[in-house]
Coordinates of C-alpha atoms in Angstrom, one line a residue:
Chain A
M29 CA 24.6 3.5 24.4
L30 CA 21.0 5.5 24.2
H31 CA 22.7 8.8 22.6
R32 CA 24.9 6.7 20.2
R33 CA 21.9 4.7 18.7
I34 CA 20.1 8.3 17.9
Y35 CA 23.2 9.7 15.9
Q36 CA 23.6 6.6 14.3
F37 CA 19.6 6.7 13.1
F38 CA 20.3 10.7 12.2
I39 CA 23.6 9.7 10.2
I40 CA 21.3 6.7 8.4
Y41 CA 18.2 9.1 7.7
L42 CA 20.4 12.0 7.0
L43 CA 21.6 9.7 4.2
G44 CA 19.0 7.9 3.0
L45 CA 17.6 11.9 2.3
L46 CA 20.7 13.0 0.3
V47 CA 20.6 9.7 -2.2
L48 CA 17.1 10.7 -2.5
F49 CA 17.6 15.1 -2.7
S50 CA 20.9 14.2 -4.8
V51 CA 18.7 12.2 -7.4
K52 CA 15.8 14.5 -7.3
Y53 CA 18.4 16.8 -8.3
L54 CA 20.2 15.8 -11.0
L55 CA 17.4 14.2 -12.1
D56 CA 14.9 17.7 -12.3
L57 CA 12.3 15.7 -10.6
S58 CA 8.8 17.3 -9.7
D59 CA 7.6 17.6 -5.8
Y60 CA 5.4 14.7 -6.9
V61 CA 8.4 12.0 -7.6
I62 CA 10.2 13.2 -4.6
P63 CA 9.4 16.2 -2.5
G64 CA 11.7 18.9 -1.7
L65 CA 13.4 19.8 0.8
E66 CA 10.1 22.9 1.5
D67 CA 8.2 20.6 1.0
L68 CA 8.8 18.1 3.5
A69 CA 9.9 20.9 6.0
Q70 CA 6.0 22.0 5.4
T71 CA 4.5 18.6 6.0
F72 CA 6.8 17.9 8.8
R73 CA 5.3 21.3 10.5
T74 CA 2.0 20.1 9.6
V75 CA 1.8 16.3 10.6
F76 CA 4.2 16.1 13.2
L77 CA 2.1 16.3 16.5
R78 CA -0.5 14.0 15.2
Y79 CA 2.0 11.5 13.8
V80 CA 3.7 11.6 16.8
S81 CA 0.4 10.6 18.9
D82 CA 0.8 7.8 16.3
V83 CA 4.0 6.4 16.8
V84 CA 3.3 6.7 20.3
D85 CA 0.0 4.8 19.7
T86 CA 2.0 2.6 17.0
I87 CA 4.9 1.4 19.7
S88 CA 2.4 1.1 22.7
V89 CA 1.0 -1.7 21.0
A90 CA 4.5 -3.0 19.5
V91 CA 5.5 -3.1 23.0
I92 CA 2.4 -5.2 24.6
G93 CA 3.5 -7.4 22.1
Q94 CA 7.2 -8.0 22.2
V95 CA 6.7 -8.1 25.5
I96 CA 4.0 -10.9 25.4
S97 CA 6.0 -12.6 22.5
V98 CA 9.5 -12.6 25.0
F99 CA 7.4 -14.2 27.8
M100 CA 6.2 -17.0 25.6
A101 CA 9.0 -17.6 23.8
I102 CA 11.2 -17.9 26.7
V103 CA 8.5 -20.4 28.3
V104 CA 8.3 -22.3 25.3
G105 CA 12.3 -22.0 24.4
V106 CA 12.9 -23.6 27.3
L107 CA 10.1 -26.0 27.0
G108 CA 11.8 -27.0 24.1
R109 CA 15.4 -26.8 24.3
Q110 CA 16.0 -30.2 24.3
T111 CA 16.5 -32.2 21.6
T112 CA 12.5 -34.1 22.1
W113 CA 9.6 -34.9 20.3
F114 CA 8.1 -31.9 21.6
G115 CA 10.9 -29.5 21.2
S116 CA 11.7 -30.5 17.5
F117 CA 7.7 -30.1 16.8
I118 CA 8.3 -26.7 18.2
K119 CA 10.9 -25.6 15.8
V120 CA 9.5 -27.4 12.6
A121 CA 5.7 -25.4 13.7
A122 CA 8.0 -21.8 14.3
Y123 CA 9.8 -22.3 10.9
N124 CA 6.6 -22.6 9.1
V125 CA 4.3 -20.2 10.5
Q126 CA 7.2 -17.4 10.5
A127 CA 7.2 -18.6 6.1
Y128 CA 3.5 -17.6 6.0
P129 CA 2.8 -14.2 4.5
I130 CA 0.9 -12.0 7.3
V131 CA -1.8 -10.6 4.5
A132 CA -2.2 -13.7 4.3
I133 CA -3.3 -14.2 7.5
A134 CA -4.6 -11.6 8.6
P135 CA -7.8 -11.9 7.6
I136 CA -8.7 -14.9 9.6
I137 CA -7.3 -12.8 12.5
F138 CA -9.3 -9.5 11.6
I139 CA -12.6 -11.9 11.0
L140 CA -12.0 -13.5 14.5
F141 CA -10.7 -10.4 16.3
G142 CA -11.9 -7.4 15.0
D143 CA -9.5 -4.6 13.5
G144 CA -9.3 -3.0 16.8
F145 CA -6.6 -3.3 19.1
L146 CA -6.4 -7.4 19.5
S147 CA -5.7 -7.6 16.2
R148 CA -2.8 -5.3 16.0
L149 CA -1.6 -6.9 19.3
L150 CA -1.5 -10.8 17.6
I151 CA -0.2 -9.1 14.6
A152 CA 2.5 -7.7 16.2
A153 CA 3.3 -10.9 18.4
M154 CA 3.2 -13.6 15.4
I155 CA 5.4 -11.3 13.5
C156 CA 8.3 -11.0 16.6
Y157 CA 7.5 -14.3 18.9
F158 CA 8.9 -16.6 16.0
P159 CA 12.3 -15.1 15.3
I160 CA 12.6 -14.9 19.0
L161 CA 11.4 -18.5 19.9
L162 CA 14.0 -19.9 17.2
S163 CA 17.0 -17.9 19.1
V164 CA 15.9 -18.9 22.5
I165 CA 15.7 -22.5 21.4
S166 CA 19.0 -21.8 19.6
I167 CA 20.6 -20.5 22.7
M168 CA 19.1 -23.0 25.6
S169 CA 19.7 -25.8 23.5
E170 CA 23.5 -25.1 23.4
P171 CA 25.1 -26.8 26.6
V172 CA 27.8 -24.8 28.7
H173 CA 30.4 -27.9 28.8
D174 CA 32.8 -26.2 31.0
I175 CA 30.3 -24.7 33.6
E176 CA 27.6 -27.3 33.2
H177 CA 30.1 -30.8 33.4
F178 CA 30.9 -29.5 36.8
Y179 CA 26.9 -29.7 38.6
R180 CA 26.2 -32.9 36.5
V181 CA 29.3 -34.4 37.8
T182 CA 27.9 -33.9 41.2
G183 CA 24.5 -34.6 41.0
R184 CA 23.4 -31.0 41.6
M185 CA 21.8 -30.2 38.0
R186 CA 18.9 -29.1 37.7
W187 CA 16.6 -28.4 35.0
Q188 CA 15.9 -24.7 36.5
L189 CA 20.3 -24.3 36.7
E190 CA 21.0 -25.3 33.4
V191 CA 18.2 -22.6 32.4
K192 CA 20.2 -19.8 34.4
I193 CA 23.1 -20.8 32.8
R194 CA 22.6 -20.8 29.8
A195 CA 21.1 -17.8 29.9
F196 CA 23.7 -16.0 32.3
E197 CA 26.1 -17.0 29.3
N198 CA 24.2 -15.7 26.3
L199 CA 23.1 -12.9 28.0
N200 CA 24.8 -10.9 25.4
K201 CA 23.4 -12.7 22.6
L202 CA 19.5 -12.9 24.5
T203 CA 19.6 -9.2 24.8
T204 CA 20.4 -8.5 21.0
V205 CA 17.6 -10.8 19.9
I206 CA 15.5 -8.8 22.3
S207 CA 16.9 -5.6 21.1
G208 CA 16.3 -6.7 18.1
S209 CA 12.9 -8.2 18.2
A210 CA 11.7 -4.7 18.9
T211 CA 11.9 -3.7 15.4
L212 CA 10.2 -7.0 14.1
A213 CA 7.1 -6.0 16.7
M214 CA 7.7 -1.9 15.3
A215 CA 7.2 -3.9 11.8
G216 CA 4.5 -6.0 12.8
T217 CA 2.1 -3.3 14.3
I218 CA 2.6 -0.9 11.3
V219 CA 2.0 -4.1 8.8
A220 CA -1.6 -5.0 10.7
E221 CA -2.7 -1.3 11.0
F222 CA -1.7 -0.6 7.0
I223 CA -3.9 -3.9 6.4
A224 CA -6.7 -2.5 8.6
A225 CA -6.5 -0.9 12.0
N226 CA -7.9 2.6 11.9
A227 CA -5.3 3.9 14.1
G228 CA -1.5 4.4 14.3
I229 CA 1.2 5.3 12.2
G230 CA 0.5 2.5 10.1
Y231 CA -2.5 3.5 9.4
S232 CA -1.8 7.4 8.6
I233 CA 0.8 5.7 6.3
R234 CA -1.6 4.0 4.4
I235 CA -3.7 6.8 3.8
A236 CA -0.1 8.8 2.8
L237 CA 0.4 6.3 0.1
Y238 CA -3.5 6.9 -1.0
Q239 CA -2.4 10.3 -1.6
S240 CA 1.0 9.6 -3.0
D241 CA 2.0 12.0 -0.3
L242 CA 5.8 11.4 -0.2
A243 CA 6.8 13.7 2.6
K244 CA 4.1 12.9 4.9
I245 CA 5.7 9.2 4.4
L246 CA 9.5 10.7 5.1
T247 CA 8.2 12.6 7.9
A248 CA 6.7 8.9 9.2
L249 CA 10.0 6.9 8.9
F250 CA 11.5 9.6 10.7
L251 CA 9.8 9.0 13.3
I252 CA 9.5 5.5 13.3
G253 CA 12.9 5.6 13.3
I254 CA 13.6 7.8 15.9
T255 CA 11.2 6.3 18.3
L256 CA 12.9 3.2 17.7
S257 CA 16.1 3.8 18.2
V258 CA 15.2 5.0 21.7
Y259 CA 13.5 2.3 22.9
Q260 CA 16.4 -0.4 21.1
G261 CA 18.7 1.7 23.2
L262 CA 16.7 1.4 25.8
L263 CA 16.5 -2.2 26.2
E264 CA 20.0 -2.4 25.4
I265 CA 20.6 -0.7 28.4
A266 CA 18.1 -2.4 30.5
G267 CA 19.9 -5.7 28.8
Y268 CA 22.9 -3.6 30.2
L269 CA 21.8 -3.5 33.6
V270 CA 20.8 -6.5 34.1
K271 CA 23.3 -8.4 33.3
K272 CA 25.5 -6.3 35.7
G273 CA 23.0 -7.1 38.5
W274 CA 23.7 -10.8 38.0
A275 CA 27.4 -10.6 37.9
S276 CA 26.9 -8.5 41.3
H277 CA 25.5 -11.9 42.6
Chain B
M9 CA 40.0 -0.7 3.4
N10 CA 37.9 2.3 3.9
R11 CA 39.0 3.9 1.1
H12 CA 37.8 1.3 -1.0
I13 CA 34.4 1.3 0.7
K14 CA 34.2 4.7 -0.2
K15 CA 35.0 3.9 -3.7
I16 CA 32.7 1.2 -4.3
S17 CA 30.0 3.4 -2.3
V18 CA 30.6 6.8 -5.2
F19 CA 30.6 3.9 -7.9
L20 CA 27.5 2.2 -6.6
F21 CA 25.6 5.6 -6.3
L22 CA 26.3 6.7 -9.9
F23 CA 25.9 3.7 -11.3
S24 CA 22.6 3.9 -10.0
I25 CA 21.6 7.1 -11.4
C26 CA 23.4 6.3 -14.5
F27 CA 21.6 3.4 -14.6
S28 CA 18.4 5.8 -14.2
L29 CA 18.8 7.9 -16.4
S30 CA 19.9 5.1 -19.5
G31 CA 16.1 4.3 -18.6
I32 CA 14.7 7.6 -19.7
R33 CA 16.4 7.8 -22.7
V34 CA 15.7 3.9 -24.3
S35 CA 11.5 4.9 -23.0
E36 CA 11.5 7.8 -25.1
A37 CA 14.2 8.3 -27.8
S38 CA 13.0 5.0 -29.8
E39 CA 9.6 4.3 -30.7
T40 CA 9.7 1.5 -27.7
A41 CA 7.0 2.6 -25.4
V42 CA 6.1 1.3 -21.6
Y43 CA 2.4 2.2 -20.8
R44 CA 1.5 1.3 -17.2
L45 CA -1.5 0.9 -16.3
K46 CA -3.5 1.8 -12.8
W47 CA -4.5 -1.6 -11.9
L48 CA -4.6 -5.8 -12.5
F49 CA -5.3 -6.9 -16.0
N50 CA -9.2 -7.4 -16.1
A51 CA -12.4 -6.5 -17.8
S52 CA -11.4 -2.6 -17.0
V53 CA -8.3 -2.8 -18.8
I54 CA -9.6 -4.5 -21.7
G55 CA -9.2 -2.0 -24.2
D56 CA -5.6 -1.9 -23.3
I57 CA -4.8 -5.5 -23.4
Y58 CA -7.4 -5.5 -27.0
A59 CA -4.9 -2.6 -28.8
D60 CA -2.2 -4.7 -27.5
V61 CA -3.1 -8.4 -28.3
H62 CA -4.7 -7.4 -32.0
G63 CA -1.6 -5.5 -33.0
H64 CA -3.5 -2.0 -33.1
F65 CA 0.6 -0.2 -31.6
K66 CA 2.4 -2.2 -33.6
A67 CA 0.1 -1.1 -37.2
R68 CA 1.2 2.3 -36.3
G69 CA 4.8 1.2 -35.8
L70 CA 5.0 1.5 -31.9
D71 CA 6.5 -1.3 -30.2
V72 CA 4.1 -1.0 -26.5
T73 CA 4.7 -2.8 -24.0
V74 CA 1.1 -2.8 -21.4
K75 CA 2.5 -3.1 -18.1
E76 CA -0.2 -4.2 -15.2
G77 CA -0.8 -1.5 -12.2
G78 CA -1.2 -1.9 -8.8
P79 CA -1.5 -0.1 -5.7
E80 CA 2.3 0.5 -5.1
R81 CA 2.3 1.5 -9.1
D82 CA 2.0 5.0 -9.8
A83 CA 2.3 5.6 -13.2
I84 CA 2.8 9.9 -13.0
R85 CA 6.1 9.0 -11.2
E86 CA 6.8 6.2 -13.9
L87 CA 6.7 9.2 -16.4
E88 CA 8.9 11.2 -15.0
L89 CA 11.9 9.0 -13.9
G90 CA 11.6 7.7 -17.5
Y91 CA 10.3 4.0 -16.8
A92 CA 6.9 4.9 -19.1
A93 CA 6.0 7.0 -21.8
F94 CA 2.4 6.6 -21.0
G95 CA 0.6 5.6 -18.1
V96 CA -3.2 5.8 -16.6
A97 CA -4.0 7.7 -13.2
S98 CA -6.7 9.0 -11.9
A99 CA -8.0 12.6 -12.0
D100 CA -7.1 13.2 -8.4
Q101 CA -4.0 12.0 -9.1
V102 CA -3.3 14.1 -12.0
I103 CA -4.8 17.1 -10.2
R104 CA -2.6 16.2 -7.1
A105 CA 0.6 15.6 -9.6
L106 CA 0.0 18.9 -10.5
A107 CA -0.1 20.4 -7.7
K108 CA 3.4 19.5 -7.0
G109 CA 4.6 20.6 -10.5
S110 CA 4.8 17.3 -11.8
P111 CA 5.0 18.5 -16.3
V112 CA 1.7 15.1 -16.5
V113 CA -0.5 15.9 -19.9
V114 CA -3.7 13.8 -19.8
I115 CA -4.4 13.0 -23.4
A116 CA -7.9 10.7 -23.0
Q117 CA -10.4 10.2 -20.2
L118 CA -11.2 6.5 -20.6
F119 CA -14.3 6.3 -18.1
Q120 CA -17.1 8.6 -19.2
I121 CA -18.7 7.5 -15.3
N122 CA -16.6 7.0 -12.2
P123 CA -16.9 2.9 -11.5
L124 CA -16.3 3.9 -8.0
Q125 CA -20.2 3.9 -6.6
W126 CA -21.3 2.5 -3.1
I127 CA -23.4 -1.5 -3.0
Y128 CA -26.1 -2.1 -0.4
R129 CA -28.6 -4.5 -0.1
S130 CA -31.8 -3.2 -1.5
E131 CA -34.2 -5.2 0.8
N132 CA -33.0 -2.8 3.8
L133 CA -32.0 0.3 2.3
D134 CA -32.9 2.6 -0.6
V135 CA -30.7 5.4 -1.4
T136 CA -32.2 7.4 -3.9
R137 CA -31.2 11.0 -1.8
V138 CA -27.7 11.6 -0.1
E139 CA -30.3 11.8 3.1
D140 CA -31.4 8.8 2.6
L141 CA -27.6 7.8 4.6
K142 CA -28.7 9.5 7.6
G143 CA -28.0 7.3 10.7
K144 CA -26.4 4.5 8.0
V145 CA -22.7 3.6 8.7
V146 CA -21.1 4.1 5.6
G147 CA -18.1 2.9 4.3
I148 CA -14.7 5.2 3.8
T149 CA -11.4 4.6 3.1
F150 CA -9.8 7.5 4.4
G151 CA -7.5 8.8 2.4
G152 CA -8.9 7.3 -0.9
N153 CA -11.3 9.0 -3.5
D154 CA -14.3 7.3 -1.5
E155 CA -13.6 9.4 0.9
T156 CA -13.3 13.0 -1.0
I157 CA -16.6 12.0 -3.1
M158 CA -18.7 11.4 0.5
R159 CA -17.4 14.3 1.9
T160 CA -18.5 16.7 -0.9
L161 CA -21.9 14.6 -1.6
M162 CA -22.6 15.1 2.6
A163 CA -21.5 18.7 2.4
K164 CA -24.0 19.1 -0.7
A165 CA -26.8 17.7 1.5
G166 CA -26.4 19.5 4.2
L167 CA -25.1 16.3 6.2
T168 CA -22.4 16.1 8.8
E169 CA -19.9 13.1 10.5
K170 CA -22.9 13.0 12.9
D171 CA -25.3 11.9 10.9
I172 CA -24.0 9.1 9.7
S173 CA -21.9 6.1 11.2
V174 CA -18.2 6.2 9.3
F175 CA -16.9 2.5 8.6
S176 CA -13.0 2.0 7.5
V177 CA -12.7 0.1 4.9
R178 CA -9.8 -2.0 4.7
Y179 CA -9.4 -4.5 1.3
D180 CA -11.5 -7.6 2.6
Y181 CA -15.3 -7.5 2.4
T182 CA -16.3 -9.3 5.6
P183 CA -17.7 -6.3 7.2
F184 CA -19.7 -5.7 4.6
Y185 CA -21.1 -9.6 4.7
Q186 CA -21.4 -9.7 8.0
K187 CA -23.6 -6.4 7.5
R188 CA -22.0 -3.9 9.9
V189 CA -22.2 -2.0 7.7
D190 CA -24.7 -0.4 5.1
V191 CA -23.1 1.0 2.1
W192 CA -19.4 -0.2 1.0
P193 CA -17.3 1.5 -1.7
V194 CA -17.0 -0.9 -4.6
Y195 CA -15.6 -0.3 -8.4
R196 CA -18.8 -1.2 -10.0
N197 CA -17.0 -3.3 -13.2
S198 CA -14.9 -5.2 -11.2
Q199 CA -15.4 -6.4 -7.5
A200 CA -19.1 -5.2 -7.8
P201 CA -20.2 -8.7 -9.6
I202 CA -18.3 -10.7 -7.9
L203 CA -20.3 -9.6 -4.5
E204 CA -23.2 -9.2 -6.3
K205 CA -22.8 -13.0 -7.4
K206 CA -21.7 -14.0 -3.5
L207 CA -24.6 -12.4 -2.4
G208 CA -27.2 -13.4 -5.1
D209 CA -26.3 -17.1 -3.8
L210 CA -27.6 -15.7 -0.4
G211 CA -30.7 -15.0 -1.5
E212 CA -29.9 -10.8 -0.8
S213 CA -30.8 -8.6 -3.8
V214 CA -28.1 -5.8 -4.0
A215 CA -28.4 -1.8 -5.3
Y216 CA -25.9 0.8 -5.8
F217 CA -25.7 4.3 -5.1
N218 CA -24.0 6.4 -7.8
P219 CA -22.5 9.9 -6.8
A220 CA -23.4 11.0 -10.8
A221 CA -26.5 10.4 -10.0
H222 CA -26.2 13.0 -7.1
G223 CA -24.3 15.9 -9.3
V224 CA -20.8 14.7 -8.1
K225 CA -18.7 14.1 -11.5
F226 CA -14.8 12.5 -9.7
V227 CA -13.3 11.8 -12.9
A228 CA -11.5 8.2 -12.9
N229 CA -9.5 6.9 -15.3
S230 CA -7.0 8.7 -17.8
V231 CA -4.3 8.2 -20.2
V232 CA -1.5 10.3 -19.3
T233 CA 1.6 11.0 -20.8
S234 CA 4.7 13.7 -20.0
K235 CA 4.9 16.9 -21.6
R236 CA 8.0 16.3 -23.0
M237 CA 6.8 13.5 -24.6
M238 CA 3.8 15.7 -26.0
E239 CA 6.7 17.9 -27.1
E240 CA 9.3 16.2 -28.2
Q241 CA 7.5 13.3 -29.6
A242 CA 3.7 14.4 -31.1
D243 CA 3.4 11.8 -33.5
V244 CA 4.5 9.1 -31.1
V245 CA 1.7 10.5 -28.7
K246 CA -0.6 10.6 -31.8
N247 CA 0.0 7.7 -32.9
F248 CA -0.4 5.4 -29.4
T249 CA -3.9 7.5 -28.7
S250 CA -5.4 6.8 -31.8
A251 CA -4.0 2.5 -31.7
L252 CA -5.3 2.8 -28.1
L253 CA -8.5 4.3 -28.4
Q254 CA -9.1 2.1 -31.6
G255 CA -8.8 -1.1 -29.4
W256 CA -10.9 0.2 -27.0
E257 CA -13.6 1.0 -29.6
E258 CA -13.2 -2.8 -31.0
A259 CA -13.0 -4.1 -27.5
L260 CA -16.8 -2.4 -26.4
E261 CA -18.4 -3.7 -29.6
L262 CA -21.0 -5.9 -29.2
E263 CA -20.3 -8.2 -31.9
N264 CA -16.7 -8.7 -30.8
E265 CA -17.6 -10.2 -27.1
E266 CA -16.5 -13.7 -27.6
D267 CA -13.4 -12.7 -29.0
V268 CA -12.5 -9.9 -26.5
L269 CA -13.5 -12.5 -23.8
K270 CA -11.2 -15.2 -24.7
T271 CA -8.9 -12.1 -25.2
L272 CA -9.8 -11.2 -21.5
R273 CA -8.9 -14.6 -20.4
Q274 CA -5.8 -14.8 -21.8
F275 CA -4.7 -11.9 -19.2
D276 CA -7.0 -12.5 -16.4
K277 CA -7.1 -16.6 -15.4
D278 CA -8.9 -16.4 -12.0
T279 CA -12.4 -14.6 -12.8
P280 CA -14.7 -17.0 -13.9
P281 CA -16.7 -17.0 -17.2
D282 CA -19.6 -15.2 -16.1
I283 CA -18.2 -12.9 -14.0
M284 CA -16.2 -12.0 -16.4
R285 CA -19.0 -11.3 -19.3
K286 CA -21.0 -9.1 -16.5
Q287 CA -18.1 -7.0 -15.9
L288 CA -17.3 -6.5 -19.6
V289 CA -21.3 -5.2 -20.0
I290 CA -20.6 -2.7 -16.8
T291 CA -17.0 -1.3 -18.5
R292 CA -19.1 -0.8 -21.8
S293 CA -21.8 1.3 -19.7
L294 CA -19.3 3.4 -17.9
I295 CA -16.9 3.7 -20.8
K296 CA -19.4 4.5 -23.4
P297 CA -22.7 5.0 -22.2
F298 CA -24.8 6.4 -25.0
K299 CA -24.1 5.3 -28.2
D300 CA -22.5 8.7 -29.8
T301 CA -20.1 8.4 -27.0
R302 CA -16.5 8.8 -28.2
I303 CA -14.5 7.0 -26.6
G304 CA -11.4 8.9 -24.6
M305 CA -13.4 12.1 -24.8
I306 CA -12.6 14.7 -22.0
D307 CA -15.1 15.8 -19.9
L308 CA -14.0 19.3 -19.2
E309 CA -16.3 20.2 -17.0
A310 CA -16.3 17.4 -14.2
W311 CA -12.6 17.8 -14.5
Q312 CA -13.1 21.1 -12.9
Q313 CA -15.3 20.1 -10.9
T314 CA -12.6 17.4 -9.6
E315 CA -10.3 20.1 -9.4
K316 CA -12.6 22.1 -7.0
I317 CA -13.5 19.1 -4.9
M318 CA -10.1 18.4 -3.9
L319 CA -9.4 22.4 -3.5
E320 CA -12.2 22.6 -1.2
Q321 CA -11.6 19.4 0.7
N322 CA -7.8 21.3 1.0
Q323 CA -6.5 18.2 -1.2
I324 CA -4.6 20.7 -2.9
P325 CA -2.8 24.1 -2.1
S326 CA -4.3 26.1 -4.7
P327 CA -6.0 25.9 -7.8
V328 CA -3.3 24.2 -11.1
A329 CA -5.9 25.1 -13.8
V330 CA -6.3 21.3 -15.1
E331 CA -7.6 22.6 -18.4
K332 CA -4.2 23.4 -19.6
V333 CA -2.6 20.3 -19.5
I334 CA -5.3 18.6 -20.9
R335 CA -4.9 17.7 -24.8
K336 CA -8.5 16.6 -26.8
P337 CA -7.6 13.4 -28.7
F338 CA -9.9 14.0 -31.7

């Protein structure tokens, strides 16, 4: 699972590079527009360690943001799963907040929380929370008639059991949503760093953009991609183990 | 199925390449040209707008489309890709591009004084020497021009990072409003009048720290084109430069001020009229600081100093001999 994620990422990244280099050499563009292989390798060697540390910083914030988001989304999703006023209110709120561009909300967040760790965490959580919430609500509000019917007619259905049944029956979907939300958490953290933070890979990308240094950006993209692939692979393995554990009970 | 996907992928790839190539042909073969600005439409690009609106390009047989710039735009890249025939770029962009082999040529220097300066509250602070920044919180955009300039100023004054507290600047001014930062980098002719008014409304007065007054001349916006354009369509370049500089001359004439502001309002609908007027006055002082200044003139010494600074700060690996790509407009 993990190795597949990694080699698939390598294929995608190399294909991307191939397209860029084809354009570069076909149009005879300078290294300023698209860096050459030598330039890219040199930049990679120069910034590798610093960028690895930046990506580790970013992924740490993203993971914490994602954990908070998943926890909150499950709690709120379970509460809002019924077709009550509260359930519909949560959905409306989620759809609305998702539509707001984070760059417009960011200044308010920075005024309230400064431009350190908390702001990055909050933005990461905001970006990945609502899609998870909507998925959790959608999963939790869909009855599994075949199984639930038995408990309902025998009068043994409780809300905890209902949640367990729906979660178990949709574990694959839940794992996919949680694994996919890692990308959103990472993107959210990078956006936050890009806008204002003083650390992380988003901050380094901002500096590279100021300096029109595409080689640095390509290096950063490689490290972000590989880190995310490993993290998502680990999440999938965790999901598989949880399902296996549940099934054996 | 797989064969179809392969065929479609190859077709799309080739189509995109051909599309890019045709963009270059269209842009450079006819006398239509795209002129990519460095920033959004505001008072700092008034001459560019004025030349277009008042038909100076058309009068010279050119059909020029003036396009807004922005943080994600890079005129030099667009020149190479054929999306633009002319553009505005800062000197550090030009020097970086040269260091990476880009065939860029400078045809005019718009700003004679760099608009990038530092604003501070004048009640608590008086920065007449770089040493006055000692112990202060100084705003710097890491990776930006202001970082390079401030580091050069500090090195000249014998200051190190330990002597000041550096604050990483972002796009909003809250830390400066909240007095968490003492000096904040601003573009003197665009952001500064807005900040000045806001603080003025609160009874606070401001002053500016101008690096040029302390011996650091870091060239700002200049007009650029490609080497190929210069060699193959020298007449177009000449006509474009003349039309553009005529536009700037007229836009900065005092007697044209009302007409200029009216023109500007068509493009910049968000800036209040009083601020816009101030921006125009300041732009005039940066582009034509003296009565006899010829707009567009190249300050070669400042270009060489800019290159030297970038070399000293390892922003370029080796000298680029910037003087070789500068074509004086007169």
